[in-house]
Coordinates of C-alpha atoms in Angstrom, one line a residue:
Q1091 CA 8.5 9.0 -14.6
V1092 CA 7.2 6.4 -12.3
Q1093 CA 3.6 5.5 -12.0
L1094 CA 1.8 3.5 -9.3
V1095 CA -1.6 2.1 -10.1
E1096 CA -3.8 0.7 -7.3
S1097 CA -6.7 -1.7 -7.6
G1098 CA -8.9 -3.8 -5.5
G1099 CA -10.8 -1.3 -3.3
G1100 CA -14.5 -1.4 -2.8
L1101 CA -17.4 -1.9 -0.4
V1102 CA -17.3 -4.8 2.1
Q1103 CA -19.2 -5.8 5.2
A1104 CA -17.5 -5.7 8.6
G1105 CA -15.6 -9.0 9.0
G1106 CA -15.0 -9.4 5.3
S1107 CA -11.9 -9.3 3.3
L1108 CA -10.3 -7.3 0.4
R1109 CA -7.1 -7.5 -1.4
L1110 CA -5.4 -4.4 -2.8
S1111 CA -2.8 -4.4 -5.5
C1112 CA -0.4 -1.8 -6.6
A1113 CA 1.7 -2.1 -9.8
A1114 CA 4.7 0.2 -10.4
S1115 CA 5.8 1.1 -13.9
G1116 CA 8.0 3.5 -15.8
S1117 CA 11.6 4.4 -15.6
I1118 CA 12.4 2.0 -12.7
F1119 CA 15.9 0.7 -12.0
S1120 CA 15.0 -0.7 -8.6
I1121 CA 12.5 -0.4 -5.8
N1122 CA 13.4 -0.3 -2.2
T1123 CA 10.6 -0.1 0.3
M1124 CA 7.0 -0.3 -0.8
G1125 CA 4.0 0.4 1.5
W1126 CA 0.4 1.1 2.0
Y1127 CA -1.0 4.2 3.7
R1128 CA -4.5 5.3 4.4
Q1129 CA -6.4 8.5 5.0
A1130 CA -9.8 8.6 6.6
P1131 CA -12.1 11.7 6.3
G1132 CA -10.9 14.4 8.7
K1133 CA -7.7 12.5 9.6
E1134 CA -4.1 12.6 8.6
R1135 CA -2.6 10.0 6.3
E1136 CA -1.1 7.1 8.3
S1137 CA 1.2 4.2 7.6
V1138 CA -0.6 0.9 7.4
A1139 CA 2.1 -1.6 6.3
I1140 CA 5.5 -1.4 4.7
I1141 CA 7.8 -4.1 3.1
T1142 CA 11.4 -3.8 2.2
N1143 CA 12.9 -5.3 -1.0
G1144 CA 14.3 -8.1 1.2
G1145 CA 10.8 -8.9 2.5
S1146 CA 10.9 -7.4 6.0
T1147 CA 7.6 -6.1 7.1
H1148 CA 6.2 -3.6 9.5
Y1149 CA 2.6 -3.0 10.5
A1150 CA 0.6 -0.4 12.3
D1151 CA -0.7 -1.8 15.6
S1152 CA -4.3 -1.3 14.5
V1153 CA -3.9 -3.8 11.6
K1154 CA -1.5 -6.4 13.1
G1155 CA -2.8 -9.9 12.8
R1156 CA -5.5 -8.8 10.2
F1157 CA -3.6 -7.4 7.3
T1158 CA -0.7 -8.9 5.3
I1159 CA 1.6 -7.1 3.0
S1160 CA 3.5 -8.9 0.3
R1161 CA 5.3 -8.0 -2.9
D1162 CA 6.3 -9.6 -6.2
N1163 CA 9.6 -8.0 -7.2
A1164 CA 9.6 -9.4 -10.7
K1165 CA 6.3 -7.6 -11.3
N1166 CA 7.1 -4.5 -9.3
T1167 CA 3.8 -5.1 -7.5
V1168 CA 2.8 -4.9 -3.8
Y1169 CA -0.3 -6.4 -2.3
L1170 CA -2.3 -5.8 0.9
Q1171 CA -4.5 -8.6 2.0
M1172 CA -7.0 -7.2 4.5
N1173 CA -9.0 -9.7 6.6
S1174 CA -11.5 -9.2 9.5
L1175 CA -12.2 -5.7 8.3
K1176 CA -13.6 -3.2 10.7
L1177 CA -15.6 0.0 10.3
E1178 CA -12.6 2.0 11.3
D1179 CA -10.6 0.6 8.3
T1180 CA -12.7 2.8 6.0
A1181 CA -10.4 5.1 4.2
V1182 CA -8.7 5.9 1.0
Y1183 CA -5.7 3.6 0.7
Y1184 CA -2.5 4.8 -1.1
C1185 CA 0.4 2.9 -2.4
N1186 CA 3.9 4.2 -1.9
A1187 CA 7.2 3.2 -3.4
D1188 CA 10.8 4.3 -2.8
V1189 CA 12.3 4.0 -6.3
Y1190 CA 15.6 4.4 -7.9
T1191 CA 15.0 5.5 -11.5
V1192 CA 17.1 4.4 -14.5
A1193 CA 18.8 7.8 -14.1
R1194 CA 19.7 6.7 -10.6
V1195 CA 17.5 9.4 -9.1
R1196 CA 15.8 8.4 -5.9
R1197 CA 12.1 9.2 -6.0
T1198 CA 9.2 8.6 -3.7
S1199 CA 6.1 7.8 -5.7
W1200 CA 2.4 7.7 -4.7
G1201 CA -0.6 6.0 -6.3
Q1202 CA -3.8 7.8 -6.9
G1203 CA -5.6 6.1 -4.0
T1204 CA -8.4 3.5 -3.9
Q1205 CA -11.4 3.7 -1.6
V1206 CA -12.1 1.0 0.9
T1207 CA -15.5 1.2 2.7
V1208 CA -16.5 -1.1 5.4
S1209 CA -20.2 -1.3 6.3
S1210 CA -22.0 -2.7 9.3

């Protein structure tokens, strides 16, 4: 079993900042790509940012220049620094990890989600 636990969401005014964290635990041999996704009410879940185990990153156009994804491989943790937040960033943010378990089974794991609300 692999668990992802997110933290750091909350309520922030437009223009403000938040930092999300996601820690992976359980029967982990290695983690490949980690990422953040979000889902706003009435919309489909979308990719926000991803990072490979080598540190390569990819961002959605809507967050480029404002959000930064990083990871600490020793802690199996991924972070999302969100600056200059906009009303349209309001969503539930989900952590995702592409994991090889100790049984060498490849598994895609999701966190439970953390709410980010940006107010005017």
